[in-house]
CSV table of C-alpha atoms in Angstrom, one decimal:
chain,number,residue,atom,x,y,z
A,1,MET,CA,118.4,114.5,103.2
A,2,ALA,CA,121.5,112.4,104.3
A,3,ARG,CA,124.3,112.9,102.1
A,4,ASP,CA,125.6,109.5,103.1
A,5,GLU,CA,122.2,108.0,102.0
A,6,ARG,CA,122.9,109.3,98.3
A,7,ALA,CA,126.3,108.2,98.3
A,8,THR,CA,125.4,104.6,99.7
A,9,LEU,CA,122.6,104.2,97.3
A,10,LEU,CA,125.1,105.2,94.2
A,11,GLU,CA,127.5,102.9,95.4
A,12,VAL,CA,125.0,100.0,95.4
A,13,TYR,CA,123.7,100.8,92.0
A,14,GLN,CA,127.0,101.0,90.6
A,15,ALA,CA,127.8,97.4,92.1
A,16,LEU,CA,125.1,96.1,90.2
A,17,PRO,CA,125.6,94.6,86.5
A,18,GLU,CA,123.4,96.4,83.9
A,19,GLU,CA,120.8,93.2,83.7
A,20,GLN,CA,120.1,93.3,87.5
A,21,PHE,CA,120.1,97.1,87.7
A,22,GLN,CA,117.4,96.9,84.9
A,23,SER,CA,115.6,94.0,86.9
A,24,LEU,CA,115.7,96.4,90.2
A,25,LYS,CA,113.9,99.1,87.9
A,26,PHE,CA,111.4,96.8,87.1
A,27,LEU,CA,110.8,95.6,90.6
A,28,LEU,CA,110.3,99.1,91.5
A,29,GLU,CA,107.5,99.6,89.2
A,30,GLY,CA,104.9,99.1,91.8
A,31,ARG,CA,106.0,102.0,93.8
A,32,VAL,CA,107.3,104.6,91.1
A,33,PRO,CA,105.9,105.0,87.6
A,34,ALA,CA,107.3,103.1,85.0
A,35,GLY,CA,107.5,106.1,82.9
A,36,VAL,CA,110.1,107.8,85.5
A,37,LEU,CA,111.7,104.6,86.3
A,38,LEU,CA,112.6,103.1,82.5
A,39,PRO,CA,114.9,105.9,81.4
A,40,ALA,CA,116.5,106.5,84.6
A,41,SER,CA,120.4,106.3,85.1
A,42,ARG,CA,122.2,105.1,88.2
A,43,PRO,CA,122.4,108.5,89.5
A,44,GLU,CA,118.9,109.7,88.4
A,45,LEU,CA,117.4,106.8,90.2
A,46,CYS,CA,119.3,107.8,93.4
A,47,ARG,CA,117.4,111.2,93.0
A,48,ILE,CA,114.1,109.7,92.3
A,49,LEU,CA,114.3,107.3,95.3
A,50,LEU,CA,115.7,110.0,97.8
A,51,GLN,CA,112.7,112.3,96.8
A,52,ARG,CA,109.8,109.7,96.8
A,53,PHE,CA,111.2,107.7,99.9
A,54,PRO,CA,113.0,110.6,102.2
A,55,GLY,CA,115.0,108.7,104.9
A,56,ASN,CA,113.5,105.4,103.7
A,57,SER,CA,115.3,104.9,100.2
A,58,LEU,CA,118.1,102.3,101.6
A,59,ARG,CA,115.3,100.2,103.1
A,60,VAL,CA,113.1,100.1,100.0
A,61,THR,CA,116.6,99.3,97.8
A,62,ALA,CA,117.4,96.5,100.3
A,63,GLY,CA,113.9,94.9,99.7
A,64,ILE,CA,114.4,94.8,96.1
A,65,LEU,CA,118.0,93.5,96.3
A,66,GLN,CA,116.6,90.7,98.6
A,67,GLN,CA,114.3,89.8,95.6
A,68,LEU,CA,117.0,89.6,93.1
A,69,GLY,CA,119.0,87.4,95.6
A,70,ARG,CA,121.9,90.2,96.2
A,71,LEU,CA,122.1,89.6,99.9
A,72,ASP,CA,126.0,90.1,99.4
A,73,LEU,CA,125.4,93.8,98.7
A,74,ILE,CA,122.7,94.3,101.7
A,75,GLN,CA,125.5,92.8,103.9
A,76,ARG,CA,128.5,94.9,102.5
A,77,PHE,CA,126.4,98.3,102.6
A,78,GLN,CA,124.9,97.3,105.8
A,79,LEU,CA,121.2,98.1,104.3
A,80,PRO,CA,118.3,98.0,106.6
A,81,LEU,CA,115.7,95.7,105.6
A,82,GLU,CA,111.7,96.3,105.6
A,83,GLU,CA,109.8,94.0,107.6
A,84,GLN,CA,108.7,91.2,105.8
A,85,ILE,CA,105.0,90.6,105.2
A,86,PRO,CA,104.2,87.0,104.1
A,87,GLU,CA,103.0,86.8,100.4
A,88,GLU,CA,100.4,84.5,101.8
A,89,THR,CA,99.3,82.8,104.9
A,90,PRO,CA,97.7,79.3,105.3
A,91,ARG,CA,94.5,81.3,106.3
A,92,GLU,CA,94.2,82.7,103.0
A,93,LEU,CA,93.6,79.3,101.5
A,94,ASN,CA,90.3,79.1,103.4
A,95,GLY,CA,87.4,79.8,101.3
A,96,VAL,CA,89.5,79.4,97.9
A,97,THR,CA,87.7,77.1,95.5
A,98,PRO,CA,90.3,74.6,94.0
A,99,LYS,CA,90.5,74.6,90.5
A,100,VAL,CA,89.1,71.7,88.7
A,101,ARG,CA,91.7,69.4,86.9
A,102,GLY,CA,89.6,68.9,83.9
A,103,ASP,CA,90.1,72.5,83.0
A,104,PRO,CA,92.5,73.1,80.3
A,105,THR,CA,94.0,76.1,82.1
A,106,SER,CA,94.8,74.1,85.2
A,107,GLY,CA,98.1,72.7,86.0
A,108,CYS,CA,101.3,72.5,83.7
A,109,ARG,CA,100.7,69.4,81.5
A,110,PRO,CA,98.4,68.9,78.7
A,111,GLY,CA,96.1,65.9,78.5
A,112,GLY,CA,94.8,66.1,82.3
A,113,ILE,CA,97.6,64.7,84.0
A,114,PRO,CA,97.3,65.2,87.5
A,115,ALA,CA,99.9,67.5,89.1
A,116,PRO,CA,101.9,67.0,92.3
A,117,PRO,CA,100.7,67.3,95.8
A,118,VAL,CA,100.3,71.0,96.9
A,119,ASN,CA,103.2,72.4,99.0
A,120,PRO,CA,101.6,74.7,101.4
A,121,ARG,CA,104.4,77.4,100.4
A,122,ARG,CA,103.6,79.5,97.2
A,123,LEU,CA,106.9,80.7,95.3
A,124,THR,CA,107.6,84.1,95.9
A,125,GLU,CA,109.0,86.7,93.4
A,126,LYS,CA,112.6,86.3,94.9
A,127,ASP,CA,112.4,82.4,94.2
A,128,LEU,CA,111.0,83.3,90.6
A,129,MET,CA,114.0,85.7,90.0
A,130,GLN,CA,116.3,83.0,91.0
A,131,VAL,CA,114.8,80.5,88.6
A,132,ALA,CA,114.7,83.3,85.8
A,133,GLN,CA,118.4,84.0,86.1
A,134,ARG,CA,119.4,80.5,85.5
A,135,LEU,CA,116.9,79.8,82.5
A,136,GLY,CA,118.5,79.8,79.1
A,137,LYS,CA,117.7,81.2,75.6
A,138,GLU,CA,114.9,78.8,75.1
A,139,TRP,CA,112.4,80.4,77.1
A,140,GLN,CA,109.8,80.6,74.9
A,141,GLU,CA,110.0,76.9,74.2
A,142,VAL,CA,109.9,76.3,78.1
A,143,GLY,CA,106.8,78.5,78.5
A,144,ILE,CA,104.7,77.0,75.7
A,145,LEU,CA,105.6,73.4,76.0
A,146,HIS,CA,106.4,73.0,79.7
A,147,LEU,CA,104.2,75.9,81.6
A,148,GLY,CA,101.3,75.9,79.1
A,149,LEU,CA,101.6,79.5,78.2
A,150,GLU,CA,100.4,81.2,75.1
A,151,ARG,CA,102.8,82.5,72.4
A,152,SER,CA,101.1,85.8,72.0
A,153,ARG,CA,101.5,86.4,75.8
A,154,LEU,CA,105.3,85.5,75.7
A,155,GLU,CA,105.8,87.7,72.9
A,156,GLN,CA,104.1,90.5,74.8
A,157,ILE,CA,106.4,90.2,77.6
A,158,GLN,CA,109.3,90.5,75.2
A,159,GLU,CA,108.0,93.6,73.7
A,160,GLU,CA,107.5,95.2,76.9
A,161,ASN,CA,110.9,94.3,78.4
A,162,PRO,CA,113.2,94.9,75.3
A,163,GLY,CA,116.6,93.6,75.4
A,164,ASN,CA,116.5,92.0,78.8
A,165,PRO,CA,116.2,88.0,78.9
A,166,VAL,CA,116.0,87.9,82.7
A,167,LEU,CA,113.0,89.9,82.9
A,168,TRP,CA,111.3,87.8,80.1
A,169,ASN,CA,111.9,84.7,81.9
A,170,PHE,CA,110.9,86.3,85.2
A,171,GLU,CA,107.6,87.5,83.7
A,172,MET,CA,106.8,84.4,82.1
A,173,LEU,CA,107.2,82.7,85.7
A,174,ARG,CA,104.9,85.1,87.1
A,175,GLU,CA,102.4,84.6,84.4
A,176,TRP,CA,102.3,80.7,85.3
A,177,ARG,CA,102.3,81.8,88.9
A,178,ARG,CA,99.3,84.1,88.5
A,179,ARG,CA,97.5,81.2,86.7
A,180,GLU,CA,98.4,78.5,89.3
A,181,ARG,CA,97.5,80.8,92.2
A,182,HIS,CA,98.0,78.6,95.2
A,183,GLU,CA,99.2,75.8,93.4
A,184,ALA,CA,102.4,77.7,92.1
A,185,THR,CA,104.8,75.7,94.4
A,186,ALA,CA,108.3,74.6,94.1
A,187,SER,CA,107.1,71.0,93.7
A,188,GLN,CA,104.8,72.0,90.9
A,189,LEU,CA,107.0,74.1,89.1
A,190,ARG,CA,109.8,71.5,89.2
A,191,SER,CA,107.4,69.0,87.9
A,192,CYS,CA,106.6,71.4,85.0
A,193,LEU,CA,110.5,71.8,84.2
A,194,GLU,CA,111.7,68.4,84.7
A,195,PRO,CA,111.3,67.2,81.1
A,196,ALA,CA,112.8,70.5,79.8
A,197,ARG,CA,116.5,70.7,78.8
A,198,LEU,CA,117.7,73.2,81.3
A,199,ASP,CA,120.6,73.7,83.7
A,200,PRO,CA,120.3,71.0,86.7
A,201,GLY,CA,121.0,73.7,88.9
A,202,ILE,CA,117.2,75.0,88.4
A,203,LEU,CA,115.8,71.5,89.4
A,204,ASP,CA,118.4,71.4,92.3
A,205,PHE,CA,117.2,74.7,93.6
A,206,LEU,CA,113.6,74.0,93.4
A,207,GLN,CA,114.2,70.7,95.1
A,208,SER,CA,115.6,72.7,98.1
A,209,LEU,CA,112.7,74.9,98.4
A,210,GLN,CA,110.3,71.9,98.6
A,211,GLY,CA,109.2,71.3,102.2
A,212,ASN,CA,110.1,75.0,103.2
């Protein structure tokens, strides 16, 4: 086990603000059990990753940092990146039955108002995290009024991620994306959020993703 690997991991984790460190642990849950991750301090998380991903812990960490938008840390510590597998390819759209617009769970607006044309590129978790970091405190209002989510689900998200507003926003957006499936695009989310009182930077960010 390389000593440099441990030292670099610890430096990376110490460079993260507490909120982003908790977000990093949350995004690791697919690879490490939540019961091990949640109580872990920065040095303990280094030990966990070194044990579970010997020789590969820096690459795993870099992949999570990329989702968090911390490319600066990847460059600063010269972390190796995993080969990125596209979340979806256009071929995966074949054979998928489009949702009926009359379905009350379809789209983001009540009353059957049609959503904008589908952009082939579905929003990634990195995209959602960047939007989540810009959302304000009125996240439940956004979720209920503009994304069409149930209040009970939003309260559950809050209970599962105590004291971390960014993760509340992120999980809310993931819930919306799960529902929208292939229609969860930048243009669709922008259309949903336009009527809300939000940081204009969110709409600008989503606008920049359209057509990518």
